[in-house]
Coordinates of C-alpha atoms (C1' of nucleotides) in Angstrom, one line a residue:
Chain A
M1 CA 9.8 -10.5 -15.7
K2 CA 6.4 -10.9 -17.5
S3 CA 3.6 -8.3 -16.9
S4 CA 1.3 -9.3 -14.0
P5 CA -2.6 -9.2 -14.8
G6 CA -2.9 -6.7 -11.8
D7 CA -0.7 -4.2 -13.7
G8 CA -3.8 -2.2 -14.9
R9 CA -3.9 -4.4 -18.3
R10 CA -7.5 -5.5 -18.8
P11 CA -8.0 -9.2 -19.0
Q12 CA -9.4 -11.0 -22.2
R13 CA -12.4 -13.0 -20.9
A14 CA -15.6 -11.3 -20.6
D15 CA -16.3 -12.6 -17.1
A16 CA -12.9 -11.7 -15.8
R17 CA -13.4 -8.1 -17.0
D18 CA -16.8 -8.1 -15.3
N19 CA -15.3 -9.1 -12.1
R20 CA -12.5 -6.7 -12.2
D21 CA -15.1 -3.9 -12.9
R22 CA -17.2 -5.0 -10.0
L23 CA -14.3 -5.3 -7.7
L24 CA -13.0 -1.8 -8.6
Q25 CA -16.7 -0.5 -7.9
A26 CA -16.9 -2.4 -4.6
A27 CA -13.5 -1.2 -3.5
R28 CA -14.6 2.5 -4.2
A29 CA -17.6 2.1 -2.2
E30 CA -16.0 0.4 0.7
F31 CA -13.2 2.8 0.9
D32 CA -15.7 5.5 1.0
E33 CA -17.7 3.9 3.8
Q34 CA -15.0 2.4 6.0
G35 CA -12.1 4.7 5.4
P36 CA -8.5 3.5 4.7
H37 CA -8.9 0.5 6.9
A38 CA -11.6 -1.1 4.8
S39 CA -11.2 -5.0 4.7
L40 CA -10.2 -6.5 1.4
N41 CA -12.3 -9.7 2.1
K42 CA -15.3 -7.4 2.5
I43 CA -14.5 -5.8 -0.8
A44 CA -14.3 -9.2 -2.4
Q45 CA -17.6 -10.4 -0.7
R46 CA -19.2 -7.2 -1.8
A47 CA -18.3 -7.5 -5.3
G48 CA -19.8 -11.2 -5.1
V49 CA -16.2 -12.9 -5.8
G50 CA -13.8 -14.9 -3.5
P51 CA -10.8 -13.4 -2.2
G52 CA -8.7 -15.3 -4.5
T53 CA -10.3 -13.5 -7.3
L54 CA -9.7 -10.2 -5.9
Y55 CA -5.9 -10.9 -5.4
R56 CA -5.5 -12.3 -8.8
H57 CA -6.5 -9.2 -10.3
F58 CA -4.8 -7.1 -7.9
P59 CA -1.8 -8.5 -5.9
N60 CA -2.0 -6.0 -3.2
V61 CA -3.9 -3.2 -1.9
H62 CA -1.3 -0.9 -3.5
A63 CA -2.4 -2.1 -6.9
L64 CA -6.0 -1.8 -6.2
L65 CA -5.5 1.7 -4.8
V66 CA -3.6 2.7 -8.1
A67 CA -6.3 1.3 -10.4
I68 CA -8.9 3.1 -8.6
I69 CA -7.2 6.5 -8.7
G70 CA -6.0 6.1 -12.1
G71 CA -9.2 7.3 -13.8
D72 CA -9.2 10.4 -11.2
V73 CA -5.8 11.4 -12.2
E74 CA -6.9 11.6 -15.7
V75 CA -9.7 13.9 -15.0
L76 CA -7.3 16.1 -12.8
C77 CA -4.8 16.4 -15.7
A78 CA -7.6 17.3 -18.1
Q79 CA -8.8 19.9 -15.8
G80 CA -5.1 21.2 -15.4
R81 CA -4.8 21.5 -19.0
E82 CA -8.2 23.4 -19.4
L83 CA -6.7 25.8 -16.8
L84 CA -3.9 26.7 -18.8
E85 CA -6.4 29.0 -20.7
H86 CA -7.4 30.5 -17.5
P87 CA -6.9 34.4 -17.5
S88 CA -4.9 34.4 -14.2
P89 CA -2.1 31.9 -14.1
D90 CA -1.9 32.4 -10.4
E91 CA -5.5 31.7 -9.9
A92 CA -5.4 28.7 -12.3
L93 CA -2.5 27.2 -10.3
R94 CA -4.5 27.8 -7.0
I95 CA -7.7 26.3 -8.4
W96 CA -5.9 23.2 -9.6
L97 CA -4.2 22.5 -6.3
R98 CA -7.5 22.8 -4.6
A99 CA -9.1 20.3 -7.1
I100 CA -6.2 17.8 -6.0
A101 CA -6.6 18.4 -2.4
R102 CA -10.3 17.8 -2.6
H103 CA -9.9 14.8 -4.6
A104 CA -7.3 13.6 -2.1
T105 CA -9.5 14.2 0.8
A106 CA -12.4 12.6 -1.1
M107 CA -10.2 9.4 -1.3
R108 CA -9.3 9.5 2.3
G109 CA -5.7 9.5 2.3
L110 CA -5.0 6.7 0.1
V111 CA -4.4 8.9 -2.7
A112 CA -2.1 11.2 -0.8
T113 CA 0.1 8.5 0.0
E114 CA 0.0 6.7 -3.3
M115 CA 0.0 9.6 -5.6
I116 CA 3.0 11.6 -4.3
A117 CA 5.2 8.8 -2.8
Q118 CA 8.4 9.0 -4.3
P119 CA 8.6 6.7 -7.5
T120 CA 12.1 5.5 -6.6
T121 CA 10.7 2.3 -4.7
E122 CA 9.3 -0.6 -6.5
T123 CA 6.1 1.0 -7.2
S124 CA 4.2 -0.4 -10.2
T125 CA 4.7 1.4 -13.6
A126 CA 1.0 2.3 -13.4
L127 CA 1.7 4.4 -10.3
A128 CA 4.7 5.9 -11.9
A129 CA 2.4 7.2 -14.8
C130 CA 0.1 8.9 -12.4
H131 CA 2.7 10.5 -10.7
Q132 CA 4.3 11.7 -13.9
A133 CA 1.0 13.0 -15.2
I134 CA 0.3 15.0 -12.1
H135 CA 3.7 16.2 -11.9
A136 CA 3.8 17.2 -15.7
T137 CA 0.5 19.1 -15.5
G138 CA 1.5 20.9 -12.2
T139 CA 4.8 21.9 -13.9
A140 CA 3.0 23.4 -16.8
L141 CA 0.7 25.4 -14.6
L142 CA 3.4 26.5 -12.2
G143 CA 5.6 27.5 -14.9
R144 CA 3.0 30.0 -16.3
A145 CA 2.3 31.3 -12.9
Q146 CA 6.0 31.9 -12.6
H147 CA 6.5 33.5 -16.0
H148 CA 3.3 35.7 -16.2
G149 CA 2.1 35.5 -12.6
N150 CA 3.3 36.1 -9.2
A151 CA 4.7 32.7 -8.2
P152 CA 8.3 32.8 -7.1
A153 CA 10.9 31.6 -9.6
Q154 CA 12.5 29.1 -7.0
L155 CA 9.3 27.4 -6.3
D156 CA 9.4 23.6 -6.9
I157 CA 6.3 21.9 -8.2
A158 CA 7.1 18.9 -6.2
D159 CA 7.2 20.5 -3.0
L160 CA 4.1 22.2 -3.9
L161 CA 2.2 19.0 -4.5
M162 CA 3.5 17.7 -1.4
L163 CA 2.3 20.5 0.7
T164 CA -1.0 20.2 -1.0
N165 CA -1.3 16.6 -0.3
A166 CA -0.2 17.2 3.3
I167 CA -2.9 19.6 3.7
A168 CA -5.5 17.0 2.0
W169 CA -4.3 14.6 4.7
A170 CA -4.6 17.1 7.5
S171 CA -8.2 17.8 6.6
E172 CA -9.1 14.2 6.5
Q173 CA -7.9 13.7 10.0
T174 CA -10.5 16.1 11.3
P175 CA -13.4 15.6 9.3
A176 CA -15.5 17.5 11.8
D177 CA -13.9 20.8 10.5
A178 CA -15.3 21.2 7.1
G179 CA -13.7 24.5 6.3
L180 CA -10.2 23.4 7.4
L181 CA -9.0 22.3 3.8
D182 CA -9.7 26.0 2.4
R183 CA -8.2 27.5 5.5
L184 CA -5.0 25.9 5.1
L185 CA -4.7 26.3 1.4
A186 CA -5.4 30.0 1.9
L187 CA -2.7 30.0 4.8
I188 CA 0.0 28.6 2.3
N189 CA -1.0 31.2 -0.3
T190 CA -0.6 34.3 2.0
G191 CA 2.1 32.6 4.1
V192 CA 3.3 33.2 7.7
P193 CA 5.2 36.4 7.3
Y194 CA 9.0 35.6 7.5
P195 CA 10.9 37.4 10.3
H196 CA 13.1 38.6 7.8
H197 CA 10.2 40.9 6.0
H198 CA 11.4 44.5 5.5
E199 CA 8.2 46.2 6.2
S200 CA 6.6 46.3 9.5
R201 CA 2.9 46.4 10.0
K202 CA 2.8 48.9 12.9
Chain B
M1 CA -16.4 4.5 35.2
K2 CA -13.2 4.0 37.4
S3 CA -9.8 5.0 36.0
S4 CA -8.2 2.2 34.1
P5 CA -4.4 1.6 34.8
G6 CA -3.4 2.6 31.3
D7 CA -4.6 6.0 31.7
G8 CA -1.1 7.4 32.5
R9 CA -1.3 6.6 36.1
R10 CA 1.6 4.8 37.4
P11 CA 0.9 1.2 39.1
Q12 CA 1.8 0.8 43.0
R13 CA 3.9 -2.3 42.7
A14 CA 7.6 -2.0 41.9
D15 CA 7.4 -4.9 39.4
A16 CA 4.6 -3.6 37.6
R17 CA 6.2 -0.2 37.4
D18 CA 9.3 -1.7 36.1
N19 CA 7.3 -3.6 33.3
R20 CA 5.7 -0.4 32.3
D21 CA 8.8 1.3 31.9
R22 CA 10.4 -1.5 30.1
L23 CA 7.3 -1.6 27.7
L24 CA 7.3 2.0 27.1
Q25 CA 11.1 1.8 26.1
A26 CA 10.7 -1.3 23.9
A27 CA 7.6 0.5 22.3
R28 CA 9.8 3.5 21.4
A29 CA 12.6 1.5 20.0
E30 CA 10.2 -0.7 18.1
F31 CA 8.2 2.2 16.7
D32 CA 11.6 3.6 15.8
E33 CA 12.8 0.7 13.7
Q34 CA 9.6 -0.6 12.3
G35 CA 7.5 2.7 11.9
P36 CA 3.8 3.1 12.6
H37 CA 3.0 -0.5 11.8
A38 CA 5.1 -2.3 14.4
S39 CA 3.4 -5.1 15.9
L40 CA 2.4 -4.8 19.7
N41 CA 3.3 -8.5 20.0
K42 CA 6.7 -7.8 19.2
I43 CA 7.0 -4.9 21.6
A44 CA 5.6 -7.0 24.6
Q45 CA 8.3 -9.8 23.4
R46 CA 11.0 -7.2 23.2
A47 CA 10.2 -6.1 26.7
G48 CA 10.1 -9.5 27.9
V49 CA 6.7 -9.6 29.1
G50 CA 3.5 -11.3 27.6
P51 CA 0.7 -9.7 25.6
G52 CA -1.6 -9.6 28.3
T53 CA 0.8 -7.4 30.3
L54 CA 1.1 -4.9 27.5
Y55 CA -2.7 -4.7 27.1
R56 CA -3.4 -4.3 31.0
H57 CA -0.9 -1.4 31.0
F58 CA -2.0 0.2 27.7
P59 CA -5.6 -0.8 26.6
N60 CA -4.9 -0.1 23.0
V61 CA -2.3 1.4 20.8
H62 CA -3.7 4.8 21.4
A63 CA -2.9 4.7 25.2
L64 CA 0.6 3.4 24.4
L65 CA 1.3 6.3 22.0
V66 CA 0.0 8.9 24.2
A67 CA 2.2 7.6 27.1
I68 CA 5.1 7.6 24.8
I69 CA 4.5 11.4 23.6
G70 CA 3.4 12.6 26.9
G71 CA 7.1 13.4 28.1
D72 CA 8.0 14.8 24.6
V73 CA 5.1 17.2 24.8
E74 CA 6.5 18.4 28.1
V75 CA 9.9 19.1 26.7
L76 CA 8.3 20.9 23.9
C77 CA 6.4 23.1 25.7
A78 CA 9.3 24.0 28.1
Q79 CA 11.2 24.9 24.8
G80 CA 8.3 27.1 23.9
R81 CA 8.3 29.0 27.2
E82 CA 11.9 29.8 26.9
L83 CA 11.3 30.9 23.2
L84 CA 8.8 33.5 24.7
E85 CA 12.0 35.3 25.9
H86 CA 13.8 35.2 22.2
P87 CA 14.5 38.7 20.9
S88 CA 12.4 38.1 17.8
P89 CA 8.6 36.9 18.1
D90 CA 8.5 35.7 14.6
E91 CA 11.7 33.7 14.9
A92 CA 10.7 32.2 18.2
L93 CA 7.4 31.2 16.6
R94 CA 9.3 29.5 13.5
I95 CA 11.9 27.7 15.7
W96 CA 9.2 26.2 17.9
L97 CA 7.1 25.1 14.9
R98 CA 10.1 23.5 13.7
A99 CA 10.9 21.7 16.8
I100 CA 7.3 20.3 16.8
A101 CA 7.6 19.2 13.1
R102 CA 10.9 17.5 13.8
H103 CA 9.6 15.8 16.9
A104 CA 6.6 14.5 15.0
T105 CA 8.8 13.3 12.2
A106 CA 10.9 11.5 14.7
M107 CA 7.9 9.8 15.9
R108 CA 7.0 8.7 12.3
G109 CA 3.6 10.3 12.2
L110 CA 2.2 8.9 15.3
V111 CA 2.5 11.9 17.0
A112 CA 1.0 13.8 14.1
T113 CA -2.0 12.0 14.1
E114 CA -2.5 11.8 18.0
M115 CA -1.3 15.0 19.2
I116 CA -3.2 17.3 16.8
A117 CA -6.6 15.1 16.4
Q118 CA -9.8 17.3 17.7
P119 CA -10.2 16.3 21.3
T120 CA -14.0 16.0 20.6
T121 CA -13.8 12.3 20.4
E122 CA -13.6 10.0 23.2
T123 CA -10.0 10.5 23.3
S124 CA -8.1 10.0 26.7
T125 CA -7.6 12.7 29.2
A126 CA -4.1 12.3 28.9
L127 CA -4.1 13.1 25.4
A128 CA -6.5 16.1 25.8
A129 CA -3.8 17.3 28.3
C130 CA -1.2 17.1 25.7
H131 CA -3.2 18.8 23.1
Q132 CA -4.1 21.4 25.6
A133 CA -0.4 22.0 26.6
I134 CA 0.7 22.2 23.0
H135 CA -2.2 24.5 22.1
A136 CA -1.6 26.8 25.2
T137 CA 2.1 27.2 24.4
G138 CA 1.4 27.9 20.7
T139 CA -1.2 30.5 21.6
A140 CA 1.4 32.4 23.7
L141 CA 3.9 32.3 21.1
L142 CA 1.7 33.2 18.2
G143 CA 0.1 36.0 20.4
R144 CA 3.4 37.6 20.7
A145 CA 4.4 37.3 17.4
Q146 CA 1.0 38.9 16.4
H147 CA 1.6 41.8 18.8
H148 CA 5.2 42.4 18.3
G149 CA 6.1 40.6 15.2
N150 CA 4.7 40.2 11.7
A151 CA 2.3 37.4 12.3
P152 CA -1.3 38.3 10.7
A153 CA -3.9 38.9 13.3
Q154 CA -6.4 36.5 11.8
L155 CA -4.0 33.6 12.0
D156 CA -5.4 30.7 14.1
I157 CA -2.8 28.7 16.3
A158 CA -5.0 25.5 15.6
D159 CA -4.5 25.9 11.9
L160 CA -1.0 26.6 12.1
L161 CA -0.4 23.3 14.4
M162 CA -2.3 21.4 11.8
L163 CA -0.4 22.6 9.0
T164 CA 3.1 22.0 10.5
N165 CA 2.0 18.4 11.5
A166 CA 0.8 18.1 8.1
I167 CA 4.0 19.1 6.9
A168 CA 5.8 16.7 9.2
W169 CA 3.5 13.9 8.1
A170 CA 4.8 14.7 4.4
S171 CA 8.2 14.5 5.3
E172 CA 7.9 11.0 6.7
Q173 CA 6.2 9.9 3.8
T174 CA 9.4 10.6 1.7
P175 CA 12.3 9.9 4.1
A176 CA 14.6 9.9 1.0
D177 CA 14.4 13.6 0.8
A178 CA 16.0 14.8 3.9
G179 CA 15.6 18.5 3.3
L180 CA 11.8 18.4 2.4
L181 CA 10.8 19.4 5.9
D182 CA 12.6 22.4 6.0
R183 CA 11.8 23.5 2.5
L184 CA 8.1 22.9 3.3
L185 CA 8.4 24.9 6.6
A186 CA 10.1 27.7 4.7
L187 CA 7.4 27.6 1.8
I188 CA 4.6 28.2 4.5
N189 CA 6.5 31.1 5.9
T190 CA 6.9 33.0 2.6
G191 CA 3.7 31.7 1.2
V192 CA 2.8 31.0 -2.3
P193 CA 1.8 34.6 -3.6
Y194 CA -1.7 35.1 -3.8
P195 CA -3.3 36.5 -7.2
H196 CA -4.7 39.4 -5.5
H197 CA -1.2 40.7 -4.5
H198 CA -0.8 44.4 -5.3
E199 CA 2.8 44.6 -6.3
S200 CA 4.2 42.9 -9.3
R201 CA 7.6 41.4 -9.3
K202 CA 8.6 42.5 -12.9
Chain C
dC1 C1' -22.9 -27.0 -32.7
dT2 C1' -19.5 -29.1 -30.3
dA3 C1' -15.1 -30.2 -28.2
dG4 C1' -10.7 -29.2 -26.5
dA5 C1' -7.5 -25.9 -24.4
dG6 C1' -6.6 -23.2 -21.1
dT7 C1' -8.3 -19.0 -18.4
dA8 C1' -10.5 -17.5 -14.4
dC9 C1' -13.1 -18.8 -10.2
dG10 C1' -13.4 -19.3 -5.0
dG11 C1' -13.1 -21.7 -0.9
dA12 C1' -9.9 -23.6 2.4
dG13 C1' -6.4 -22.4 5.1
dA14 C1' -1.6 -20.5 6.3
dA15 C1' 0.6 -16.6 8.8
dC16 C1' 0.0 -12.9 10.7
dT17 C1' -2.3 -9.1 13.4
dT18 C1' -5.0 -7.1 17.9
dC19 C1' -6.8 -8.0 22.0
dT20 C1' -9.1 -11.0 26.1
dC21 C1' -9.7 -14.4 29.7
dC22 C1' -8.3 -16.6 33.8
dG23 C1' -5.2 -19.8 36.7
dC24 C1' -1.1 -19.1 38.7
dT25 C1' 2.8 -16.3 40.7
dT26 C1' 4.7 -12.8 43.7
dA27 C1' 5.3 -8.4 46.1
dT28 C1' 3.4 -5.9 49.8
dC29 C1' 2.2 -4.9 54.4
dA30 C1' 0.7 -6.2 58.9
Chain D
dT1 C1' 6.0 -15.0 58.3
dG2 C1' 1.7 -15.4 56.2
dA3 C1' -2.7 -13.6 54.0
dT4 C1' -4.3 -10.8 50.2
dA5 C1' -4.7 -8.6 46.4
dA6 C1' -2.2 -7.0 42.5
dG7 C1' 0.0 -8.5 38.5
dC8 C1' 1.9 -11.9 35.0
dG9 C1' 1.6 -14.1 30.8
dG10 C1' 0.3 -17.9 27.7
dA11 C1' -3.6 -19.9 25.3
dG12 C1' -6.7 -18.6 22.0
dA13 C1' -10.8 -15.9 19.6
dA14 C1' -11.6 -13.0 16.2
dG15 C1' -9.9 -10.5 12.8
dT16 C1' -6.8 -9.4 8.7
dT17 C1' -3.8 -10.0 4.2
dC18 C1' -2.7 -13.2 1.1
dT19 C1' -1.8 -18.2 -1.4
dC20 C1' -2.9 -22.4 -3.5
dC21 C1' -5.0 -25.5 -6.4
dG22 C1' -9.1 -28.4 -8.0
dT23 C1' -13.1 -27.2 -10.3
dA24 C1' -16.0 -24.7 -13.8
dC25 C1' -16.5 -22.0 -17.3
dT26 C1' -15.4 -19.2 -21.7
dC27 C1' -13.4 -18.8 -25.9
dT28 C1' -12.2 -20.5 -30.4
dA29 C1' -11.5 -23.8 -34.0
dG30 C1' -13.3 -27.1 -36.7

DNA sequence: CTAGAGTACGGAGAACTTCTCCGCTTATCA
DNA sequence: TGATAAGCGGAGAAGTTCTCCGTACTCTAG
């Protein structure tokens, strides 16, 4: 199978590249305003191109979303690498997870679904790369927190990322409650005490 | 505004009641098979009625979902009341939250969105009732766990329910990983150790 | 600067979706 | 048994995603 033009590869012709950039910009704006149910037709219209052009550049919504979040993933991973120098490994992990959650929230759940979804399905290579990058960065941060911090050894980064995205999703569902994201993140940090705890609080 | 027939009120005529029941059954089956994107047309077809009939009984997808989950909420709350007699208040809370999560997962996220969403918007009274029932049962269970168990006093039941549903949502997104739901639930029970913990594990 | 090759455009439209309207049917009750 | 109102369901409006293909433009070679 030959590579399709929507796979993240940039086209050669200048007008095509312009259109692609304008589409991405329009899509970002439209998703921002309309939420996940933004119409692709409207995105094309906003970018000043026909629907056909949109679908040649991005074969489906999936490809469009992956293209949008690709850059963000880059930024998040860079931030994660910086956080490896943070004095507190635990705090570093916490900060990074919060950054991911905030980003996912800003993207209105699109990211949550796309970024963490298991790469076993026939997702694009671009998505797999995003997934891989986040996963690798998280592994590094978690590993440090496990060796030099208080993170439990059996903790799995995939689960942790999943949980973080779930929280981001939840906080999107209730945009009225601005503090929800941080409250839930704090909740998973402290945890709901397990019945098998040995100390009693009374 | 007079009460619409889709509000959960059962119609008087026998044929209408039959149709309503068959629609609910068909909807449940269709959502089970097709997931959240099931076509309402197909549901009507499956029930052997026209689309008009479906939309007279349930003005929109929302109403249909609320009708479907209404009965389940009843069951969950009954189970919650039984759990108030459970010897371990903490364990009781844990079991109930797991039941909610499993139910939400079975309903493929429909419930998650509908049941927990803030009732400030113009949701139907039936949905508000569901929300209220779950909330009340949760408050009772959490209260007991706070007074006689290890649950922290500042813990909010709304947050806890939200988190539980978020986890249910996440585990639907990755149906391939059957153990995910329980792993994530366990994760919020133990919690990711906070950097301000006083004891070190070394 | 020009011409040819081939890339990219964008509208028309196919195949779906949700949801509405309204003439006809049929259950109910006196 | 009729009168009456409640209920039915298909046609279709308005929206969506996505495809096809004739036209127009950009790029490169000469």
